[in-house]
Coordinates of N, CA, C and O in Angstrom, one line a residue:
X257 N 7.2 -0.2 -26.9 CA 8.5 0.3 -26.4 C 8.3 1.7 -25.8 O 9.1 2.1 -24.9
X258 N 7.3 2.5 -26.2 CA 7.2 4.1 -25.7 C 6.5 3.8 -24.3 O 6.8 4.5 -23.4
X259 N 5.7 3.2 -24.2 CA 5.3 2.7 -22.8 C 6.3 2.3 -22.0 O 6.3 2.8 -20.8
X260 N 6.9 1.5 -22.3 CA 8.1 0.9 -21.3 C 8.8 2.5 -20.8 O 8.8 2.8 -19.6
X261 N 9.4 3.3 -21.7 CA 10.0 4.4 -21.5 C 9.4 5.0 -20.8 O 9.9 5.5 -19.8
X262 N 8.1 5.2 -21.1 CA 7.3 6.3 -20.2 C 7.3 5.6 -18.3 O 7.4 6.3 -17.3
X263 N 7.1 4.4 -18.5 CA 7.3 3.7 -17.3 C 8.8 4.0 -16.6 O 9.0 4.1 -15.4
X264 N 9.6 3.9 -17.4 CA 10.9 4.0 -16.3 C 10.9 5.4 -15.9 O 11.1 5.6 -14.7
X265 N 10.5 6.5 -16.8 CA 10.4 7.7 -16.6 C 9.8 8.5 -15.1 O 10.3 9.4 -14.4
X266 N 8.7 7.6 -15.1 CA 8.0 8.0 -14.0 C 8.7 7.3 -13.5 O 9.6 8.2 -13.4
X267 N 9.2 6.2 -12.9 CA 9.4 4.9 -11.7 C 10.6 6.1 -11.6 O 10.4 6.3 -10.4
X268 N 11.7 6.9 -11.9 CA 12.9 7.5 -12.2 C 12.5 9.0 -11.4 O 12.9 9.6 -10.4
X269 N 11.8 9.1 -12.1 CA 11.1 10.6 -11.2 C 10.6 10.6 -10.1 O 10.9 11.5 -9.2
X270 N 9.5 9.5 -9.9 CA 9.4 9.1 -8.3 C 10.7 8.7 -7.5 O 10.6 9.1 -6.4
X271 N 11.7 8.1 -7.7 CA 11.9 7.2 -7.0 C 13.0 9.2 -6.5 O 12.7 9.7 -5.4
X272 N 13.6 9.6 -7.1 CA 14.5 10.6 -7.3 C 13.5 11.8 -6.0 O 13.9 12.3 -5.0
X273 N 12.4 11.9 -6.5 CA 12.1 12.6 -6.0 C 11.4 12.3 -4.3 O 11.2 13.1 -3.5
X274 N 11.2 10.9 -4.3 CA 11.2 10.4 -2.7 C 12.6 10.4 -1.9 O 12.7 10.7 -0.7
X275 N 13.7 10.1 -2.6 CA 14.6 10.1 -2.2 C 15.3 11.4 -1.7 O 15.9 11.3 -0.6
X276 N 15.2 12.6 -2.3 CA 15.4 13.7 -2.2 C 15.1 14.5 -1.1 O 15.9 15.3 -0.5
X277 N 13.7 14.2 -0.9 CA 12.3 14.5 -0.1 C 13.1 14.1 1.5 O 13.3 14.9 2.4
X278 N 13.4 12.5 1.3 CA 13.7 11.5 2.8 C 15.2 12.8 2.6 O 15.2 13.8 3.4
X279 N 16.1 12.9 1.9 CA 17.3 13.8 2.4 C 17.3 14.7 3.2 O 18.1 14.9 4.1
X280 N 15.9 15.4 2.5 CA 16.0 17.0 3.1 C 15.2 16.6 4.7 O 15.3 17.4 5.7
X281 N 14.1 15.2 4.7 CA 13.6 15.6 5.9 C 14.3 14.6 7.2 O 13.9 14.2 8.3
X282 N 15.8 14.2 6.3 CA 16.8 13.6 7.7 C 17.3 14.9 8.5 O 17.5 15.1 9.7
X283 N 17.5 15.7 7.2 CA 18.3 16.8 8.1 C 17.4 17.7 8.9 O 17.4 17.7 10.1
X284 N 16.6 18.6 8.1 CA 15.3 19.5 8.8 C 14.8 18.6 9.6 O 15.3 18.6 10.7
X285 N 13.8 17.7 9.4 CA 12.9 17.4 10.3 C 13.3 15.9 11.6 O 12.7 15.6 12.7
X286 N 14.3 15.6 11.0 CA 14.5 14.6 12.4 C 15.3 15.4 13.2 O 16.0 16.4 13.0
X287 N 15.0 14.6 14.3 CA 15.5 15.6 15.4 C 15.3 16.5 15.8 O 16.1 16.8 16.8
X288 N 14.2 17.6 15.3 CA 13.5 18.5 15.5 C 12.1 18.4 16.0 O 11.4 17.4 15.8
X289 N 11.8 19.1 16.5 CA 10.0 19.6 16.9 C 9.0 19.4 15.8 O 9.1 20.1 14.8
X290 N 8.1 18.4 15.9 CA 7.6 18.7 14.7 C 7.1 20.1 14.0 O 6.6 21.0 14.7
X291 N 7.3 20.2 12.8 CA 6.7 21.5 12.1 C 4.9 21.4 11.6 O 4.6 20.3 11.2
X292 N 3.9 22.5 11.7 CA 3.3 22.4 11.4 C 2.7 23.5 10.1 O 3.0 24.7 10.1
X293 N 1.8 22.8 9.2 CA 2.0 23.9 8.5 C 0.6 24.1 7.5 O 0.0 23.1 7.3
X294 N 0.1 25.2 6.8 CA -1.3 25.2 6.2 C -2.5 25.5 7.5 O -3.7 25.5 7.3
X295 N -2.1 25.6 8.7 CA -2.6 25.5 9.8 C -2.9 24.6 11.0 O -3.7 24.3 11.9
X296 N -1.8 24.3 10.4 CA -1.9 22.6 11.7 C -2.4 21.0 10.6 O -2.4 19.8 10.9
X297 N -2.7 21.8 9.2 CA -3.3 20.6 8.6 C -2.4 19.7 8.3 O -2.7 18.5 8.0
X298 N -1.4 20.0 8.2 CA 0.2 19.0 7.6 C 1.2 19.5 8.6 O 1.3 20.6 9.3
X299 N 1.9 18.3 8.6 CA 2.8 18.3 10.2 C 3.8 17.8 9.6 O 3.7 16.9 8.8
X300 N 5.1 18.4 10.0 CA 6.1 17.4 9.4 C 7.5 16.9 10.4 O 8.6 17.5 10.8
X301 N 6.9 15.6 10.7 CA 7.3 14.8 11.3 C 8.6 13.4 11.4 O 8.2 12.3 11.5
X302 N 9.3 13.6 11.5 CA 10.2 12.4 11.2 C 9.5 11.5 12.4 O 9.1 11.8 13.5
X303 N 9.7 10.0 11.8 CA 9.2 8.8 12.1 C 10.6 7.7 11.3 O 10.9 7.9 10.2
X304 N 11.2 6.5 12.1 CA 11.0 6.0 11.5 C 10.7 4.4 11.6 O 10.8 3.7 12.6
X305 N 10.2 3.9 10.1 CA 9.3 3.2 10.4 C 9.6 1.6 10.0 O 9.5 1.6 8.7
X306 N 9.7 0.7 10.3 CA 10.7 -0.6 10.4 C 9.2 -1.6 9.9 O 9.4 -2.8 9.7
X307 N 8.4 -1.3 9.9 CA 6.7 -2.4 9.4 C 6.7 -1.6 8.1 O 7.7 -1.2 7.5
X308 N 5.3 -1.5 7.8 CA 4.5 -1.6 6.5 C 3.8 -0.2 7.2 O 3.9 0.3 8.3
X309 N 3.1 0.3 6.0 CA 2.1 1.7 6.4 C 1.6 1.4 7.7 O 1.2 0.3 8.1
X310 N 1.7 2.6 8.4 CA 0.8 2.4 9.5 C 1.6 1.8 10.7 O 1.0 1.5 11.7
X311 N 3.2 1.6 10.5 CA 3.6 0.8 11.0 C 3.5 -1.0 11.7 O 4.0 -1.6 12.6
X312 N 2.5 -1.1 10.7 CA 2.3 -2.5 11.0 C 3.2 -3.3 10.5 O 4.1 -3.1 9.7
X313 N 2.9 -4.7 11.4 CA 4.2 -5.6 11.5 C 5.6 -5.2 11.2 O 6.4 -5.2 10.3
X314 N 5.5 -4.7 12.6 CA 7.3 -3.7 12.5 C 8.2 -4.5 13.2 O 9.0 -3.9 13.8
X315 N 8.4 -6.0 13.3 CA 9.3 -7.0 13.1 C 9.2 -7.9 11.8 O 9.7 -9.0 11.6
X316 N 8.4 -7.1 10.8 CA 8.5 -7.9 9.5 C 9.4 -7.2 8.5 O 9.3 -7.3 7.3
X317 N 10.3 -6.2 9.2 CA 11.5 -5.7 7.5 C 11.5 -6.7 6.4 O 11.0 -6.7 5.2
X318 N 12.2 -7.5 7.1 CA 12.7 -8.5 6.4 C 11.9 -8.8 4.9 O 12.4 -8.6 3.8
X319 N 10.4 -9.4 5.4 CA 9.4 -9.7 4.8 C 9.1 -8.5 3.8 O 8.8 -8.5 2.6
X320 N 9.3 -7.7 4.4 CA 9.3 -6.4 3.0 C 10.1 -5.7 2.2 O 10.0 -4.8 1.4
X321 N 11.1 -6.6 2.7 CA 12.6 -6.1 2.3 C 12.3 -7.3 0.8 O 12.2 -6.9 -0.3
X322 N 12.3 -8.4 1.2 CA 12.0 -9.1 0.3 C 10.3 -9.3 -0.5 O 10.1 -10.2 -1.3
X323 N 9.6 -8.7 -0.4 CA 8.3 -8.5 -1.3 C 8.6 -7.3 -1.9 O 8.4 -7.5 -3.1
X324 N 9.1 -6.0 -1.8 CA 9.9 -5.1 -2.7 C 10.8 -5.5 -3.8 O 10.7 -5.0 -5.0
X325 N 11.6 -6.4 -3.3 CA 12.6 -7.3 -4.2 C 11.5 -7.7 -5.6 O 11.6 -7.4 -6.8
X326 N 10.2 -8.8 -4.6 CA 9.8 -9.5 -6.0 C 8.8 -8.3 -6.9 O 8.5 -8.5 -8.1
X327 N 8.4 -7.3 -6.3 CA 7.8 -6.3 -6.8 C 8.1 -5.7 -7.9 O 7.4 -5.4 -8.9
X328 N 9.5 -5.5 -7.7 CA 10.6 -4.5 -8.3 C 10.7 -5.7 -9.4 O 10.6 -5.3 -10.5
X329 N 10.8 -6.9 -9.1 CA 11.3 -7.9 -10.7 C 10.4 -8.1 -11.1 O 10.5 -7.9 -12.3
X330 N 8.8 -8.5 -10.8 CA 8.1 -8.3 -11.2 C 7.5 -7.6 -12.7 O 7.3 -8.1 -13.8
X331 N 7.4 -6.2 -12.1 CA 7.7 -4.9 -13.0 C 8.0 -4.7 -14.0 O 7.5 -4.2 -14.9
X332 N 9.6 -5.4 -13.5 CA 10.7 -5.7 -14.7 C 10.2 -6.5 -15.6 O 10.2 -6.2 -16.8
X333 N 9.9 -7.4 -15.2 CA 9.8 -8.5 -16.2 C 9.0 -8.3 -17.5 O 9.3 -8.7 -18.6
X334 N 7.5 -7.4 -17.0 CA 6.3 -7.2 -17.9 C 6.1 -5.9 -18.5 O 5.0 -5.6 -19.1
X335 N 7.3 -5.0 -18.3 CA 7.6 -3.8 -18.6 C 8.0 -3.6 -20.2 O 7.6 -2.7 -20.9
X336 N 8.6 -4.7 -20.6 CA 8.6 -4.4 -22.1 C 7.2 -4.9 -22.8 O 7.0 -4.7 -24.0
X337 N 6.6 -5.3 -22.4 CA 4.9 -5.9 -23.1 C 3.9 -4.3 -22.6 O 2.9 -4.1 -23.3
X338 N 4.2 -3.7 -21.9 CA 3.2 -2.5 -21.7 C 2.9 -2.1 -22.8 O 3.7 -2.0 -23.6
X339 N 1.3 -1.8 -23.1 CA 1.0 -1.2 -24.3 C -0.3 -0.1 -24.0 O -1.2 0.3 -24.7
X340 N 0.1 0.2 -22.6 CA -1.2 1.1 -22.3 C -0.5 2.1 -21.0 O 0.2 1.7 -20.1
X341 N -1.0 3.8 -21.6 CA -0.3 5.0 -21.1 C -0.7 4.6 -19.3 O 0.0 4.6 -18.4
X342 N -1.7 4.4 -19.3 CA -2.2 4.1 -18.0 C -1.4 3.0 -16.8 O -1.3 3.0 -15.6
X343 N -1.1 2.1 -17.9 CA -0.6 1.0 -16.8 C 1.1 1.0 -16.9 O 1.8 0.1 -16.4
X344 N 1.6 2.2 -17.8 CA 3.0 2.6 -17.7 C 2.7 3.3 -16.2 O 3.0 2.9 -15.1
X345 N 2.0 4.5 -16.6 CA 2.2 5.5 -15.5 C 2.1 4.6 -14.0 O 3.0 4.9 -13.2
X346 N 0.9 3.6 -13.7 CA 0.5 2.8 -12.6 C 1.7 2.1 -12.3 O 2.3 2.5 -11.2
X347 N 2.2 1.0 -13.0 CA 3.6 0.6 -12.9 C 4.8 1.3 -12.2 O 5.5 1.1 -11.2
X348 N 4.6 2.1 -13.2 CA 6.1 3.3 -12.9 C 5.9 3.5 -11.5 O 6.5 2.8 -10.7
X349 N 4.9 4.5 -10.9 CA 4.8 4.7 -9.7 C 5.0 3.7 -8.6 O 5.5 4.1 -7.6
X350 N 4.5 2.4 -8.7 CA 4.7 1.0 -7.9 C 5.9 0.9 -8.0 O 6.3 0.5 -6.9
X351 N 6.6 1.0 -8.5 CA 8.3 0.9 -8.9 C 8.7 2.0 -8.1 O 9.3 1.5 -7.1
X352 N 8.7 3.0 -8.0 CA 9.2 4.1 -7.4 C 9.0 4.2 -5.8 O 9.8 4.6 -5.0
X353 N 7.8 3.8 -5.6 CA 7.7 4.0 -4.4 C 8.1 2.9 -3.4 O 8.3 3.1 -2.2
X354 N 8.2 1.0 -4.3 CA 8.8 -0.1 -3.8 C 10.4 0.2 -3.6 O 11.0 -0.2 -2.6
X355 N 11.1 1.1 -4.5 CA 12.1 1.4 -5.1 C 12.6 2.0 -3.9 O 13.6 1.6 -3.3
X356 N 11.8 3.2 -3.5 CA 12.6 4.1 -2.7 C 12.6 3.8 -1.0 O 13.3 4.0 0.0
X357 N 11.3 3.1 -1.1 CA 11.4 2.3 0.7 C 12.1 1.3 0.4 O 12.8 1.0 1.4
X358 N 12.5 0.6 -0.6 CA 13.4 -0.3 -0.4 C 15.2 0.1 -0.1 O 16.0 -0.6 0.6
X359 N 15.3 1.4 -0.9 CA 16.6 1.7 -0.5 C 16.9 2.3 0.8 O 18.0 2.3 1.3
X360 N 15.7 2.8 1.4 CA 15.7 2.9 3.1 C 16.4 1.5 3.8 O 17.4 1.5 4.4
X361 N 15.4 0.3 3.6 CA 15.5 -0.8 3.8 C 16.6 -1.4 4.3 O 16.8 -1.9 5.4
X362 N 17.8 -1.4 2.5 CA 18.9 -1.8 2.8 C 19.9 -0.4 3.1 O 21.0 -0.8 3.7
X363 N 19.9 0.4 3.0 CA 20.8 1.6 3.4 C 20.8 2.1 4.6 O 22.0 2.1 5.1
X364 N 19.9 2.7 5.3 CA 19.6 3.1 6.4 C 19.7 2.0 7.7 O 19.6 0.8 7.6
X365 N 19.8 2.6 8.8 CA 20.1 1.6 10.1 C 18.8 1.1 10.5 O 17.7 1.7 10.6
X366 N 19.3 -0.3 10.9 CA 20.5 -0.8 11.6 C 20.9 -1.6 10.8 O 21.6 -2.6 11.1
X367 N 20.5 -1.5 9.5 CA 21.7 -2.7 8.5 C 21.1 -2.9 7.7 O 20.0 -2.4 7.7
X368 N 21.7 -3.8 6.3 CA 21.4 -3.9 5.5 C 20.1 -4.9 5.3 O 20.5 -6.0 5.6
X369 N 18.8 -5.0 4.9 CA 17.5 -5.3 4.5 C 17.1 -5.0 5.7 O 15.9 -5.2 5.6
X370 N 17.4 -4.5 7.1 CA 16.4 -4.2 8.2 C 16.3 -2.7 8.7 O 15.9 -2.2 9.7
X371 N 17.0 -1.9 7.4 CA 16.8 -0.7 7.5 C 15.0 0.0 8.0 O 13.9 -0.6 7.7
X372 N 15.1 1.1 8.5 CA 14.1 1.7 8.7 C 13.2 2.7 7.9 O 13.9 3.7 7.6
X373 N 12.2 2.8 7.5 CA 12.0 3.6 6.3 C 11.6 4.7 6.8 O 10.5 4.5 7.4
X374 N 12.1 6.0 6.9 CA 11.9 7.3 7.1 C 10.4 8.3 6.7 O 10.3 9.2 6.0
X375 N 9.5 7.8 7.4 CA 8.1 8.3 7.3 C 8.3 9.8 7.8 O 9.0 10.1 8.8
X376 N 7.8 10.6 7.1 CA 8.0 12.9 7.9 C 6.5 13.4 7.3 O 6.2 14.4 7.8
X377 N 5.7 12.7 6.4 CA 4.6 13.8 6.0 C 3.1 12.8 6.8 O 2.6 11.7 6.8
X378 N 2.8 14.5 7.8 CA 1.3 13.9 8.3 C 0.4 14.9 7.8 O 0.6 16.1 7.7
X379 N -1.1 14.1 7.3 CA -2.0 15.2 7.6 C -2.9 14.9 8.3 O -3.2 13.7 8.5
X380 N -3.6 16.1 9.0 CA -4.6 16.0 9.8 C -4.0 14.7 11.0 O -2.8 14.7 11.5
X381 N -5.0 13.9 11.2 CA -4.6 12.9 12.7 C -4.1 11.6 11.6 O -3.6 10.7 12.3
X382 N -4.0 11.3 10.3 CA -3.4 10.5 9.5 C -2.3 9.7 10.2 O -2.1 10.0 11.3
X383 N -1.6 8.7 9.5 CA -0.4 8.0 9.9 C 0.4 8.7 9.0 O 0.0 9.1 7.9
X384 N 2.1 8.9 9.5 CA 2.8 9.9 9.1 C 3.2 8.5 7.8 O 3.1 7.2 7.9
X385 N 3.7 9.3 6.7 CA 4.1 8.8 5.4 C 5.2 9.3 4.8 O 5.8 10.0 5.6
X386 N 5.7 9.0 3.2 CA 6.5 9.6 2.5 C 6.0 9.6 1.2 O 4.9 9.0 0.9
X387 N 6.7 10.2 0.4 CA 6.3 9.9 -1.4 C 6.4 8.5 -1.9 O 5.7 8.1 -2.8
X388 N 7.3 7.8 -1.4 CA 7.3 6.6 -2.1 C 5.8 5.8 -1.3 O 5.2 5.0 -2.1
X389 N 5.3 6.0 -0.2 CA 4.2 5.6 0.0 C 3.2 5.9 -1.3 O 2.8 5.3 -2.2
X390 N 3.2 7.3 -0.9 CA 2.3 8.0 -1.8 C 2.4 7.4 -3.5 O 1.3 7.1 -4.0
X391 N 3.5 7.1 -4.1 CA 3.6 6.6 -5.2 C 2.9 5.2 -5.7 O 2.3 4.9 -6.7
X392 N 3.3 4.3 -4.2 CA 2.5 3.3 -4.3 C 1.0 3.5 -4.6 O 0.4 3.1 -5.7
X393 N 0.4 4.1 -3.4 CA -0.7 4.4 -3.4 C -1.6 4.9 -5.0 O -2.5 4.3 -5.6
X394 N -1.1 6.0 -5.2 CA -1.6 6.2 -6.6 C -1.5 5.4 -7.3 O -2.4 4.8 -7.8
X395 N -0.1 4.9 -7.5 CA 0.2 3.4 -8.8 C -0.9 2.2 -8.5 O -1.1 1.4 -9.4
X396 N -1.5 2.1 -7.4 CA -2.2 1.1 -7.5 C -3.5 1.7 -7.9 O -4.2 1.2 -8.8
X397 N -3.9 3.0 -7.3 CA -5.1 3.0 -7.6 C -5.2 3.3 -8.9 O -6.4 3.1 -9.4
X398 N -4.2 3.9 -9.8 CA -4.7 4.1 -11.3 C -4.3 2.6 -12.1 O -4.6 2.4 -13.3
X399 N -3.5 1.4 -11.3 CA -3.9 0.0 -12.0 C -5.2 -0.8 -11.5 O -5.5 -1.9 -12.0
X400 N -6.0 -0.1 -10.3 CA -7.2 -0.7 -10.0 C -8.2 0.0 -11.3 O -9.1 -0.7 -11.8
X401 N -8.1 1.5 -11.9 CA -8.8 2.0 -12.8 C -8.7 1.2 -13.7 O -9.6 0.6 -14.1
X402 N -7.4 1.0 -14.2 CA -7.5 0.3 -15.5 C -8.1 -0.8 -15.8 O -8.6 -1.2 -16.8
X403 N -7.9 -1.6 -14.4 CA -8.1 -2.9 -14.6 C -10.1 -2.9 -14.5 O -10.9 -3.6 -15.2
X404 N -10.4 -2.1 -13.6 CA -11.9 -2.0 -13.7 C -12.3 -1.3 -14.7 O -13.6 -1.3 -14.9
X405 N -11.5 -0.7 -15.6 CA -12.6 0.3 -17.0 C -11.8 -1.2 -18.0 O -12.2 -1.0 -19.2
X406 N -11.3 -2.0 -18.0 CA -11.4 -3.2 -18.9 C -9.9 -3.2 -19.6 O -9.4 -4.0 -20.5
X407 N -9.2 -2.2 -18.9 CA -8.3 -1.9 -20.2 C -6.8 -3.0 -19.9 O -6.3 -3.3 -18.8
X408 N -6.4 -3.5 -21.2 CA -5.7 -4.8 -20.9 C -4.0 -4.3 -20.5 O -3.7 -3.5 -21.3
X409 N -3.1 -4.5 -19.6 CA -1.7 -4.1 -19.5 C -1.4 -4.1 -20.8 O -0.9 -3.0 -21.4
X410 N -1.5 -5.6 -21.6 CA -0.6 -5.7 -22.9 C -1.7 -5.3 -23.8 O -2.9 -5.1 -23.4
X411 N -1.2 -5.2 -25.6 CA -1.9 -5.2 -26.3 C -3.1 -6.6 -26.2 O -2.7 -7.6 -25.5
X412 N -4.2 -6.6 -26.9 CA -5.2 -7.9 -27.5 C -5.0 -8.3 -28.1 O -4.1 -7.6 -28.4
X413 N -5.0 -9.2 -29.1 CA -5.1 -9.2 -30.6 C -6.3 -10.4 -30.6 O -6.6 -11.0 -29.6
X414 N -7.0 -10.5 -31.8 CA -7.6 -11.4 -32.1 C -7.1 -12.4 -33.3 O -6.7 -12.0 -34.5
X415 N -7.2 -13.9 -32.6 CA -6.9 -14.6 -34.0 C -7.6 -15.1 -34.8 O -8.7 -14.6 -34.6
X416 N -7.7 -15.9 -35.8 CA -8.6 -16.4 -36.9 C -9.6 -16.9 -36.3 O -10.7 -16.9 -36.8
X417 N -9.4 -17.6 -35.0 CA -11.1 -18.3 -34.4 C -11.4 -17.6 -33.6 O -11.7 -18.2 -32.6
X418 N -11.5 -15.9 -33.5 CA -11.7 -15.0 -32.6 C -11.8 -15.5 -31.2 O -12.8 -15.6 -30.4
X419 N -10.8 -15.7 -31.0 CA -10.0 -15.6 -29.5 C -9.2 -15.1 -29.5 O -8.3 -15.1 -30.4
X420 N -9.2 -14.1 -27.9 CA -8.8 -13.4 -27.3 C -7.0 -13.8 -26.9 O -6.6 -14.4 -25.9
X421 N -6.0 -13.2 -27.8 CA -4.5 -13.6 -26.9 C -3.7 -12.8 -26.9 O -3.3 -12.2 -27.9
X422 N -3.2 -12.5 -25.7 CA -2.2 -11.5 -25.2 C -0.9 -11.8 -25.6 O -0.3 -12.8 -25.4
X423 N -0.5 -10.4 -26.7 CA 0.9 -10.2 -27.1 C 2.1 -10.4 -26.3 O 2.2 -9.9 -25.2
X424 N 2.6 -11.0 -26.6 CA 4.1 -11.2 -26.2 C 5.1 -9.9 -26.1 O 6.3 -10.0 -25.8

């Protein structure tokens, strides 16, 4: 159960804090000149972006409007079985970052699931992004750790003929 918590925690704080992020860079940064900053190494740019990273397949909203959807239930679903600090925190982040391009998605124009997702942070010659990218990104790579150092989502247990079965 402290896992599950720690999971909403994070997925709560990302999602809050992408959201926030896309507020301040509708107003400052769209429609403005891009800003550059650190020396040209970070650019902050409004974009917005109707595909997947990178803007790829930017006639597929839809398709991501709904893979967010099963993302987000997903999540849900296996969120009370977490039994590992690692794959709360991994989760949470995947939640946050599905979370907050998805409310671009359905909120943002030109309508509801074909909204556009508000990409503003570039570095160097990069493709421009947001935090909820970024959240994804980490969330996966700290559930690619887990899953390559062995460590199981749910608890193990062993039963009387030592086999391996995942807690409920």
């Amino acid at each position: 159960m402290q896992r599950m918590y720690l999971l909403w925690k994070v997925a709560a704080a990302g999602f809050a804090m992408d959201q926030i992020t896309k507020a301040i860079a509708a107003v400052v940064v769209e429609g403005h000149e891009p800003r550059h900053s650190l020396g040209g190494a970070v650019t902050f740019t409004a974009f917005r972006n109707s595909g997947a990273a990178g803007s790829f397949a930017p006639r597929a909203t839809l398709v991501f409007t709904l893979l967010a959807v099963v993302v987000l239930i997903l999540i849900t679903r296996v969120a009370p079985s977490i039994r590992s600090t690692g794959w709360a925190v991994g989760l949470g982040l995947i939640f946050a970052g599905a979370g907050g391009n998805l409310a671009d998605r359905i909120f943002r124009t030109p309508g509801f699931g074909r909204g556009a997702v508000l990409d503003f942070i570039q570095f160097g010659e990069s493709g421009i992004f947001n935090l909820a990218d970024q959240c994804v990104t980490a969330g996966a790579a700290i559930v690619l750790i887990q899953t390559f150092r062995g460590i199981p989502m749910r608890s193990v247990a062993t039963s009387g003929l030592g086999s391996r079965v995942l807690e409920r």
